[in-house]
C-alpha positions as protocol buffer text, in pm:
chain_id: "A"
residue {
  index: 1
  type: MET
  ca { x: -4055 y: -682 z: -4316 }
}
residue {
  index: 2
  type: MET
  ca { x: -3881 y: -409 z: -4116 }
}
residue {
  index: 3
  type: ARG
  ca { x: -4009 y: -556 z: -3792 }
}
residue {
  index: 4
  type: SER
  ca { x: -3877 y: -900 z: -3879 }
}
residue {
  index: 5
  type: ARG
  ca { x: -3535 y: -755 z: -3960 }
}
residue {
  index: 6
  type: VAL
  ca { x: -3524 y: -572 z: -3628 }
}
residue {
  index: 7
  type: MET
  ca { x: -3619 y: -888 z: -3443 }
}
residue {
  index: 8
  type: ALA
  ca { x: -3357 y: -1086 z: -3632 }
}
residue {
  index: 9
  type: MET
  ca { x: -3090 y: -826 z: -3552 }
}
residue {
  index: 10
  type: ALA
  ca { x: -3191 y: -826 z: -3185 }
}
residue {
  index: 11
  type: GLY
  ca { x: -3167 y: -1203 z: -3178 }
}
residue {
  index: 12
  type: LEU
  ca { x: -2822 y: -1194 z: -3339 }
}
residue {
  index: 13
  type: LEU
  ca { x: -2698 y: -937 z: -3084 }
}
residue {
  index: 14
  type: ALA
  ca { x: -2837 y: -1147 z: -2801 }
}
residue {
  index: 15
  type: CYS
  ca { x: -2652 y: -1451 z: -2932 }
}
residue {
  index: 16
  type: ILE
  ca { x: -2328 y: -1253 z: -2958 }
}
residue {
  index: 17
  type: SER
  ca { x: -2371 y: -1117 z: -2605 }
}
residue {
  index: 18
  type: PHE
  ca { x: -2442 y: -1466 z: -2471 }
}
residue {
  index: 19
  type: ALA
  ca { x: -2136 y: -1608 z: -2647 }
}
residue {
  index: 20
  type: SER
  ca { x: -1919 y: -1328 z: -2509 }
}
residue {
  index: 21
  type: ALA
  ca { x: -2052 y: -1383 z: -2159 }
}
residue {
  index: 22
  type: ALA
  ca { x: -1991 y: -1756 z: -2189 }
}
residue {
  index: 23
  type: GLN
  ca { x: -1621 y: -1708 z: -2257 }
}
residue {
  index: 24
  type: PRO
  ca { x: -1431 y: -1649 z: -1931 }
}
residue {
  index: 25
  type: ARG
  ca { x: -1175 y: -1373 z: -1910 }
}
residue {
  index: 26
  type: THR
  ca { x: -816 y: -1492 z: -1940 }
}
residue {
  index: 27
  type: LEU
  ca { x: -547 y: -1397 z: -1691 }
}
residue {
  index: 28
  type: GLN
  ca { x: -180 y: -1375 z: -1781 }
}
residue {
  index: 29
  type: VAL
  ca { x: 71 y: -1486 z: -1519 }
}
residue {
  index: 30
  type: SER
  ca { x: 428 y: -1609 z: -1553 }
}
residue {
  index: 31
  type: ALA
  ca { x: 656 y: -1877 z: -1412 }
}
residue {
  index: 32
  type: GLU
  ca { x: 1033 y: -1883 z: -1378 }
}
residue {
  index: 33
  type: GLY
  ca { x: 1312 y: -2081 z: -1218 }
}
residue {
  index: 34
  type: ALA
  ca { x: 1308 y: -2458 z: -1183 }
}
residue {
  index: 35
  type: VAL
  ca { x: 990 y: -2521 z: -1382 }
}
residue {
  index: 36
  type: GLN
  ca { x: 921 y: -2707 z: -1704 }
}
residue {
  index: 37
  type: ARG
  ca { x: 692 y: -2438 z: -1846 }
}
residue {
  index: 38
  type: ALA
  ca { x: 875 y: -2112 z: -1791 }
}
residue {
  index: 39
  type: GLY
  ca { x: 728 y: -1794 z: -1936 }
}
residue {
  index: 40
  type: THR
  ca { x: 375 y: -1664 z: -1977 }
}
residue {
  index: 41
  type: LEU
  ca { x: 83 y: -1879 z: -1866 }
}
residue {
  index: 42
  type: GLN
  ca { x: -278 y: -1807 z: -1960 }
}
residue {
  index: 43
  type: LEU
  ca { x: -541 y: -1924 z: -1715 }
}
residue {
  index: 44
  type: PRO
  ca { x: -914 y: -1853 z: -1687 }
}
residue {
  index: 45
  type: GLU
  ca { x: -1042 y: -1594 z: -1444 }
}
residue {
  index: 46
  type: GLY
  ca { x: -1125 y: -1760 z: -1114 }
}
residue {
  index: 47
  type: SER
  ca { x: -811 y: -1974 z: -1116 }
}
residue {
  index: 48
  type: ARG
  ca { x: -605 y: -1993 z: -800 }
}
residue {
  index: 49
  type: PHE
  ca { x: -241 y: -2026 z: -704 }
}
residue {
  index: 50
  type: ASP
  ca { x: -254 y: -2405 z: -724 }
}
residue {
  index: 51
  type: ASP
  ca { x: -375 y: -2386 z: -1085 }
}
residue {
  index: 52
  type: ALA
  ca { x: -71 y: -2178 z: -1179 }
}
residue {
  index: 53
  type: VAL
  ca { x: 166 y: -2415 z: -996 }
}
residue {
  index: 54
  type: VAL
  ca { x: 19 y: -2715 z: -1178 }
}
residue {
  index: 55
  type: ALA
  ca { x: 43 y: -2530 z: -1511 }
}
residue {
  index: 56
  type: ALA
  ca { x: 408 y: -2433 z: -1449 }
}
residue {
  index: 57
  type: VAL
  ca { x: 508 y: -2797 z: -1372 }
}
residue {
  index: 58
  type: PRO
  ca { x: 788 y: -2754 z: -1112 }
}
residue {
  index: 59
  type: ARG
  ca { x: 1091 y: -2971 z: -1182 }
}
residue {
  index: 60
  type: ARG
  ca { x: 1236 y: -3228 z: -945 }
}
residue {
  index: 61
  type: ASP
  ca { x: 1513 y: -2986 z: -845 }
}
residue {
  index: 62
  type: ALA
  ca { x: 1263 y: -2713 z: -749 }
}
residue {
  index: 63
  type: TYR
  ca { x: 1280 y: -2614 z: -382 }
}
residue {
  index: 64
  type: ALA
  ca { x: 913 y: -2605 z: -283 }
}
residue {
  index: 65
  type: LEU
  ca { x: 984 y: -2456 z: 61 }
}
residue {
  index: 66
  type: GLY
  ca { x: 1132 y: -2144 z: -99 }
}
residue {
  index: 67
  type: ALA
  ca { x: 870 y: -2093 z: -371 }
}
residue {
  index: 68
  type: SER
  ca { x: 734 y: -1742 z: -419 }
}
residue {
  index: 69
  type: VAL
  ca { x: 469 y: -1547 z: -601 }
}
residue {
  index: 70
  type: PHE
  ca { x: 535 y: -1180 z: -672 }
}
residue {
  index: 71
  type: ARG
  ca { x: 227 y: -956 z: -665 }
}
residue {
  index: 72
  type: LYS
  ca { x: 176 y: -589 z: -746 }
}
residue {
  index: 73
  type: GLU
  ca { x: -49 y: -537 z: -444 }
}
residue {
  index: 74
  type: GLU
  ca { x: 219 y: -681 z: -214 }
}
residue {
  index: 75
  type: LEU
  ca { x: 488 y: -458 z: -365 }
}
residue {
  index: 76
  type: ALA
  ca { x: 317 y: -137 z: -252 }
}
residue {
  index: 77
  type: ARG
  ca { x: 284 y: -269 z: 104 }
}
residue {
  index: 78
  type: GLN
  ca { x: 648 y: -378 z: 112 }
}
residue {
  index: 79
  type: VAL
  ca { x: 770 y: -42 z: -15 }
}
residue {
  index: 80
  type: ARG
  ca { x: 603 y: 113 z: 291 }
}
residue {
  index: 81
  type: LEU
  ca { x: 750 y: -158 z: 516 }
}
residue {
  index: 82
  type: ARG
  ca { x: 1100 y: -91 z: 386 }
}
residue {
  index: 83
  type: ALA
  ca { x: 1057 y: 285 z: 428 }
}
residue {
  index: 84
  type: GLY
  ca { x: 951 y: 237 z: 790 }
}
residue {
  index: 85
  type: LEU
  ca { x: 1246 y: 7 z: 855 }
}
residue {
  index: 86
  type: LEU
  ca { x: 1490 y: 260 z: 714 }
}
residue {
  index: 87
  type: HIS
  ca { x: 1332 y: 530 z: 930 }
}
residue {
  index: 88
  type: ASP
  ca { x: 1378 y: 317 z: 1242 }
}
residue {
  index: 89
  type: LEU
  ca { x: 1741 y: 247 z: 1158 }
}
residue {
  index: 90
  type: GLU
  ca { x: 1808 y: 614 z: 1094 }
}
residue {
  index: 91
  type: SER
  ca { x: 1644 y: 711 z: 1424 }
}
residue {
  index: 92
  type: LEU
  ca { x: 1870 y: 469 z: 1609 }
}
residue {
  index: 93
  type: ALA
  ca { x: 2180 y: 569 z: 1413 }
}
residue {
  index: 94
  type: THR
  ca { x: 2132 y: 939 z: 1489 }
}
residue {
  index: 95
  type: ALA
  ca { x: 2021 y: 907 z: 1853 }
}
residue {
  index: 96
  type: THR
  ca { x: 2282 y: 1092 z: 2058 }
}
residue {
  index: 97
  type: GLU
  ca { x: 2206 y: 880 z: 2367 }
}
residue {
  index: 98
  type: ALA
  ca { x: 2245 y: 548 z: 2186 }
}
residue {
  index: 99
  type: PRO
  ca { x: 2563 y: 349 z: 2258 }
}
residue {
  index: 100
  type: PRO
  ca { x: 2822 y: 435 z: 1989 }
}
residue {
  index: 101
  type: ALA
  ca { x: 2861 y: 73 z: 1879 }
}
residue {
  index: 102
  type: VAL
  ca { x: 2484 y: 34 z: 1838 }
}
residue {
  index: 103
  type: ALA
  ca { x: 2454 y: 360 z: 1644 }
}
residue {
  index: 104
  type: ALA
  ca { x: 2741 y: 258 z: 1416 }
}
residue {
  index: 105
  type: ARG
  ca { x: 2587 y: -81 z: 1347 }
}
residue {
  index: 106
  type: ALA
  ca { x: 2249 y: 85 z: 1280 }
}
residue {
  index: 107
  type: ARG
  ca { x: 2418 y: 307 z: 1020 }
}
residue {
  index: 108
  type: ALA
  ca { x: 2573 y: 2 z: 855 }
}
residue {
  index: 109
  type: LEU
  ca { x: 2238 y: -177 z: 850 }
}
residue {
  index: 110
  type: HIS
  ca { x: 2071 y: 132 z: 703 }
}
residue {
  index: 111
  type: ALA
  ca { x: 2317 y: 126 z: 413 }
}
residue {
  index: 112
  type: TRP
  ca { x: 2267 y: -250 z: 375 }
}
residue {
  index: 113
  type: VAL
  ca { x: 1886 y: -232 z: 365 }
}
residue {
  index: 114
  type: SER
  ca { x: 1903 y: 65 z: 127 }
}
residue {
  index: 115
  type: ALA
  ca { x: 2074 y: -161 z: -127 }
}
residue {
  index: 116
  type: LEU
  ca { x: 1798 y: -424 z: -107 }
}
residue {
  index: 117
  type: PRO
  ca { x: 1477 y: -386 z: -308 }
}
residue {
  index: 118
  type: ALA
  ca { x: 1115 y: -428 z: -210 }
}
residue {
  index: 119
  type: THR
  ca { x: 1012 y: -729 z: -417 }
}
residue {
  index: 120
  type: GLY
  ca { x: 640 y: -794 z: -374 }
}
residue {
  index: 121
  type: ARG
  ca { x: 721 y: -1149 z: -267 }
}
residue {
  index: 122
  type: LEU
  ca { x: 455 y: -1362 z: -105 }
}
residue {
  index: 123
  type: PRO
  ca { x: 581 y: -1700 z: 21 }
}
residue {
  index: 124
  type: LEU
  ca { x: 406 y: -1979 z: -165 }
}
residue {
  index: 125
  type: GLU
  ca { x: 330 y: -2338 z: -72 }
}
residue {
  index: 126
  type: GLY
  ca { x: 514 y: -2505 z: -357 }
}
residue {
  index: 127
  type: ASN
  ca { x: 336 y: -2841 z: -331 }
}
residue {
  index: 128
  type: PRO
  ca { x: 18 y: -2809 z: -542 }
}
residue {
  index: 129
  type: ARG
  ca { x: -171 y: -3078 z: -348 }
}
residue {
  index: 130
  type: ARG
  ca { x: -106 y: -2910 z: -14 }
}
residue {
  index: 131
  type: LEU
  ca { x: -180 y: -2572 z: -167 }
}
residue {
  index: 132
  type: GLU
  ca { x: -513 y: -2690 z: -307 }
}
residue {
  index: 133
  type: ALA
  ca { x: -612 y: -2826 z: 35 }
}
residue {
  index: 134
  type: SER
  ca { x: -492 y: -2521 z: 229 }
}
residue {
  index: 135
  type: LYS
  ca { x: -735 y: -2294 z: 407 }
}
residue {
  index: 136
  type: GLY
  ca { x: -747 y: -1917 z: 444 }
}
residue {
  index: 137
  type: ASP
  ca { x: -576 y: -1701 z: 183 }
}
residue {
  index: 138
  type: ARG
  ca { x: -278 y: -1927 z: 112 }
}
residue {
  index: 139
  type: ASN
  ca { x: -443 y: -2040 z: -212 }
}
residue {
  index: 140
  type: ARG
  ca { x: -552 y: -1702 z: -339 }
}
residue {
  index: 141
  type: LEU
  ca { x: -729 y: -1610 z: -660 }
}
residue {
  index: 142
  type: LEU
  ca { x: -488 y: -1523 z: -938 }
}
residue {
  index: 143
  type: ALA
  ca { x: -443 y: -1167 z: -1060 }
}
residue {
  index: 144
  type: ASP
  ca { x: -300 y: -1041 z: -1387 }
}
residue {
  index: 145
  type: GLY
  ca { x: 76 y: -1009 z: -1365 }
}
residue {
  index: 146
  type: ASP
  ca { x: 135 y: -1260 z: -1086 }
}
residue {
  index: 147
  type: ARG
  ca { x: 486 y: -1403 z: -1122 }
}
residue {
  index: 148
  type: PHE
  ca { x: 570 y: -1746 z: -980 }
}
residue {
  index: 149
  type: HIS
  ca { x: 927 y: -1836 z: -892 }
}
residue {
  index: 150
  type: PHE
  ca { x: 1068 y: -2177 z: -798 }
}
residue {
  index: 151
  type: PRO
  ca { x: 1431 y: -2163 z: -683 }
}
residue {
  index: 152
  type: LYS
  ca { x: 1668 y: -2453 z: -663 }
}
residue {
  index: 153
  type: ARG
  ca { x: 1751 y: -2591 z: -320 }
}
residue {
  index: 154
  type: PRO
  ca { x: 2018 y: -2372 z: -156 }
}
residue {
  index: 155
  type: ALA
  ca { x: 2308 y: -2508 z: 46 }
}
residue {
  index: 156
  type: THR
  ca { x: 2355 y: -2225 z: 295 }
}
residue {
  index: 157
  type: VAL
  ca { x: 2204 y: -2035 z: 588 }
}
residue {
  index: 158
  type: THR
  ca { x: 2249 y: -1657 z: 592 }
}
residue {
  index: 159
  type: ILE
  ca { x: 2337 y: -1462 z: 907 }
}
residue {
  index: 160
  type: VAL
  ca { x: 2271 y: -1087 z: 913 }
}
residue {
  index: 161
  type: GLY
  ca { x: 2212 y: -803 z: 1158 }
}
residue {
  index: 162
  type: ALA
  ca { x: 2459 y: -720 z: 1436 }
}
residue {
  index: 163
  type: VAL
  ca { x: 2748 y: -898 z: 1266 }
}
residue {
  index: 164
  type: LEU
  ca { x: 3065 y: -748 z: 1127 }
}
residue {
  index: 165
  type: GLN
  ca { x: 2973 y: -878 z: 782 }
}
residue {
  index: 166
  type: PRO
  ca { x: 2670 y: -1080 z: 661 }
}
residue {
  index: 167
  type: CYS
  ca { x: 2767 y: -1447 z: 631 }
}
residue {
  index: 168
  type: ALA
  ca { x: 2660 y: -1740 z: 414 }
}
residue {
  index: 169
  type: VAL
  ca { x: 2722 y: -2051 z: 625 }
}
residue {
  index: 170
  type: ALA
  ca { x: 2695 y: -2409 z: 502 }
}
residue {
  index: 171
  type: HIS
  ca { x: 2364 y: -2567 z: 602 }
}
residue {
  index: 172
  type: VAL
  ca { x: 2396 y: -2864 z: 835 }
}
residue {
  index: 173
  type: PRO
  ca { x: 2088 y: -3085 z: 888 }
}
residue {
  index: 174
  type: LEU
  ca { x: 1945 y: -3067 z: 1243 }
}
residue {
  index: 175
  type: ARG
  ca { x: 2201 y: -2808 z: 1354 }
}
residue {
  index: 176
  type: ASP
  ca { x: 2050 y: -2569 z: 1610 }
}
residue {
  index: 177
  type: ALA
  ca { x: 1993 y: -2215 z: 1486 }
}
residue {
  index: 178
  type: ALA
  ca { x: 2199 y: -2057 z: 1763 }
}
residue {
  index: 179
  type: ASP
  ca { x: 2495 y: -2279 z: 1683 }
}
residue {
  index: 180
  type: TYR
  ca { x: 2535 y: -2113 z: 1342 }
}
residue {
  index: 181
  type: LEU
  ca { x: 2653 y: -1795 z: 1517 }
}
residue {
  index: 182
  type: ARG
  ca { x: 2986 y: -1968 z: 1575 }
}
residue {
  index: 183
  type: ASP
  ca { x: 3059 y: -1938 z: 1204 }
}
residue {
  index: 184
  type: CYS
  ca { x: 2996 y: -1563 z: 1174 }
}
residue {
  index: 185
  type: THR
  ca { x: 3161 y: -1278 z: 1364 }
}
residue {
  index: 186
  type: VAL
  ca { x: 2898 y: -1115 z: 1586 }
}
residue {
  index: 187
  type: ASP
  ca { x: 2946 y: -751 z: 1684 }
}
residue {
  index: 188
  type: GLY
  ca { x: 2968 y: -813 z: 2059 }
}
residue {
  index: 189
  type: GLU
  ca { x: 2940 y: -442 z: 2147 }
}
residue {
  index: 190
  type: ALA
  ca { x: 2620 y: -391 z: 1948 }
}
residue {
  index: 191
  type: ALA
  ca { x: 2440 y: -726 z: 1949 }
}
residue {
  index: 192
  type: ASN
  ca { x: 2156 y: -841 z: 2171 }
}
residue {
  index: 193
  type: ARG
  ca { x: 2308 y: -1137 z: 2357 }
}
residue {
  index: 194
  type: ASP
  ca { x: 1977 y: -1282 z: 2468 }
}
residue {
  index: 195
  type: VAL
  ca { x: 1772 y: -1331 z: 2150 }
}
residue {
  index: 196
  type: ILE
  ca { x: 1803 y: -1411 z: 1781 }
}
residue {
  index: 197
  type: HIS
  ca { x: 1535 y: -1422 z: 1515 }
}
residue {
  index: 198
  type: VAL
  ca { x: 1496 y: -1687 z: 1246 }
}
residue {
  index: 199
  type: VAL
  ca { x: 1322 y: -1638 z: 913 }
}
residue {
  index: 200
  type: GLN
  ca { x: 1258 y: -1973 z: 745 }
}
residue {
  index: 201
  type: PRO
  ca { x: 1236 y: -1983 z: 362 }
}
residue {
  index: 202
  type: ASP
  ca { x: 858 y: -2029 z: 381 }
}
residue {
  index: 203
  type: GLY
  ca { x: 832 y: -1689 z: 552 }
}
residue {
  index: 204
  type: SER
  ca { x: 772 y: -1815 z: 906 }
}
residue {
  index: 205
  type: ILE
  ca { x: 944 y: -1611 z: 1178 }
}
residue {
  index: 206
  type: HIS
  ca { x: 1071 y: -1734 z: 1516 }
}
residue {
  index: 207
  type: ALA
  ca { x: 1224 y: -1552 z: 1813 }
}
residue {
  index: 208
  type: LEU
  ca { x: 1469 y: -1770 z: 2005 }
}
residue {
  index: 209
  type: GLY
  ca { x: 1626 y: -1716 z: 2345 }
}
residue {
  index: 210
  type: ILE
  ca { x: 2000 y: -1790 z: 2341 }
}
residue {
  index: 211
  type: ALA
  ca { x: 2110 y: -1688 z: 2691 }
}
residue {
  index: 212
  type: LEU
  ca { x: 2133 y: -1926 z: 2984 }
}
residue {
  index: 213
  type: TRP
  ca { x: 1827 y: -1773 z: 3150 }
}
residue {
  index: 214
  type: ASN
  ca { x: 1594 y: -1787 z: 2847 }
}
residue {
  index: 215
  type: ARG
  ca { x: 1733 y: -2055 z: 2616 }
}
residue {
  index: 216
  type: SER
  ca { x: 1475 y: -2189 z: 2373 }
}
residue {
  index: 217
  type: GLU
  ca { x: 1437 y: -2545 z: 2256 }
}
residue {
  index: 218
  type: PRO
  ca { x: 1672 y: -2627 z: 1966 }
}
residue {
  index: 219
  type: LEU
  ca { x: 1540 y: -2522 z: 1627 }
}
residue {
  index: 220
  type: ALA
  ca { x: 1672 y: -2681 z: 1308 }
}
residue {
  index: 221
  type: LEU
  ca { x: 1690 y: -2452 z: 1009 }
}
residue {
  index: 222
  type: ALA
  ca { x: 1582 y: -2527 z: 655 }
}
residue {
  index: 223
  type: PRO
  ca { x: 1829 y: -2457 z: 374 }
}
residue {
  index: 224
  type: GLY
  ca { x: 1791 y: -2092 z: 279 }
}
residue {
  index: 225
  type: ALA
  ca { x: 1690 y: -1974 z: 627 }
}
residue {
  index: 226
  type: ILE
  ca { x: 1803 y: -1635 z: 760 }
}
residue {
  index: 227
  type: VAL
  ca { x: 1930 y: -1576 z: 1112 }
}
residue {
  index: 228
  type: TYR
  ca { x: 1890 y: -1214 z: 1224 }
}
residue {
  index: 229
  type: VAL
  ca { x: 2105 y: -1101 z: 1517 }
}
residue {
  index: 230
  type: PRO
  ca { x: 1925 y: -797 z: 1664 }
}
residue {
  index: 231
  type: LEU
  ca { x: 2083 y: -490 z: 1816 }
}
residue {
  index: 232
  type: ARG
  ca { x: 2091 y: -432 z: 2191 }
}
residue {
  index: 233
  type: ALA
  ca { x: 1741 y: -437 z: 2332 }
}
residue {
  index: 234
  type: ARG
  ca { x: 1784 y: -137 z: 2564 }
}
residue {
  index: 235
  type: ALA
  ca { x: 1873 y: 87 z: 2272 }
}
residue {
  index: 236
  type: THR
  ca { x: 1612 y: -40 z: 2029 }
}
residue {
  index: 237
  type: VAL
  ca { x: 1330 y: -32 z: 2284 }
}
residue {
  index: 238
  type: LYS
  ca { x: 1405 y: 332 z: 2360 }
}
residue {
  index: 239
  type: PHE
  ca { x: 1477 y: 471 z: 2013 }
}
residue {
  index: 240
  type: ALA
  ca { x: 1324 y: 225 z: 1763 }
}
residue {
  index: 241
  type: PRO
  ca { x: 1081 y: -14 z: 1940 }
}
residue {
  index: 242
  type: GLU
  ca { x: 941 y: -158 z: 1616 }
}
residue {
  index: 243
  type: LEU
  ca { x: 1282 y: -228 z: 1463 }
}
residue {
  index: 244
  type: ASP
  ca { x: 1308 y: -604 z: 1514 }
}
residue {
  index: 245
  type: GLY
  ca { x: 955 y: -672 z: 1390 }
}
residue {
  index: 246
  type: ALA
  ca { x: 1005 y: -454 z: 1083 }
}
residue {
  index: 247
  type: MET
  ca { x: 1342 y: -611 z: 1005 }
}
residue {
  index: 248
  type: THR
  ca { x: 1222 y: -971 z: 1024 }
}
residue {
  index: 249
  type: ALA
  ca { x: 906 y: -890 z: 828 }
}
residue {
  index: 250
  type: PHE
  ca { x: 1121 y: -733 z: 555 }
}
residue {
  index: 251
  type: LEU
  ca { x: 1365 y: -1024 z: 550 }
}
residue {
  index: 252
  type: ALA
  ca { x: 1071 y: -1260 z: 497 }
}
residue {
  index: 253
  type: THR
  ca { x: 990 y: -1076 z: 173 }
}
residue {
  index: 254
  type: LEU
  ca { x: 1331 y: -1144 z: 17 }
}
residue {
  index: 255
  type: PRO
  ca { x: 1327 y: -1437 z: -227 }
}
residue {
  index: 256
  type: LEU
  ca { x: 1582 y: -1711 z: -270 }
}
residue {
  index: 257
  type: PRO
  ca { x: 1865 y: -1717 z: -358 }
}
residue {
  index: 258
  type: HIS
  ca { x: 1998 y: -1489 z: -83 }
}
residue {
  index: 259
  type: ASP
  ca { x: 2324 y: -1400 z: -255 }
}
residue {
  index: 260
  type: ARG
  ca { x: 2238 y: -1028 z: -245 }
}
residue {
  index: 261
  type: LEU
  ca { x: 2215 y: -1036 z: 133 }
}
residue {
  index: 262
  type: VAL
  ca { x: 2583 y: -1122 z: 158 }
}
residue {
  index: 263
  type: THR
  ca { x: 2706 y: -908 z: -132 }
}
residue {
  index: 264
  type: PRO
  ca { x: 2436 y: -644 z: -202 }
}
């Protein structure tokens, strides 16, 4: 009798263990912005970014090119990136051999970056079909706490860097990136006159020659793009050689809308 009870109990425990193993762990993520299902989403472990996008149901007014997912693991990396950027700007601002105009603009940029947060943003392919078919790590496995954001389509391009004041300029279809500089006052004493950098809303970064000797092919900007006017190359190469790369990498982590870039 005792043996039969033990065997029955063992069988019951085995059934419970099997049932528990058969139920996949649930992940909690969230969606916000121009989506039909804003708030917490529960998806089974093993789901990917495209599963969350489908579950969130982006609206027609969602701007897929500016979609983002915010991740805890990315936040730690971006905190370090921002700290390094601030260090480079401080090094340039305090360099006694740096041109005064460049040092002054570096100080202004240091204060500007200090007012901007590290976000943990990872640019996201907002079209679920393209995301599902994408290769590499673009369609990553979900993690608890992932936050998906779909902005509305912006109407401006933002110009920052060696300018007297960051500018939000009306987006014009097919307008060349360099042409937008006409609508923002560049600091002629501090700016690099040969190159600008473009950060598209999908996180892609482009360096463009703008002088007569190195002029690049025209590049049209997407709504929500950022144009970064770098500081003079001679000064940055000597005192902060990683500055331009760190700045553009940091700008690519900032989600739409870019209102805070103009009025932080």
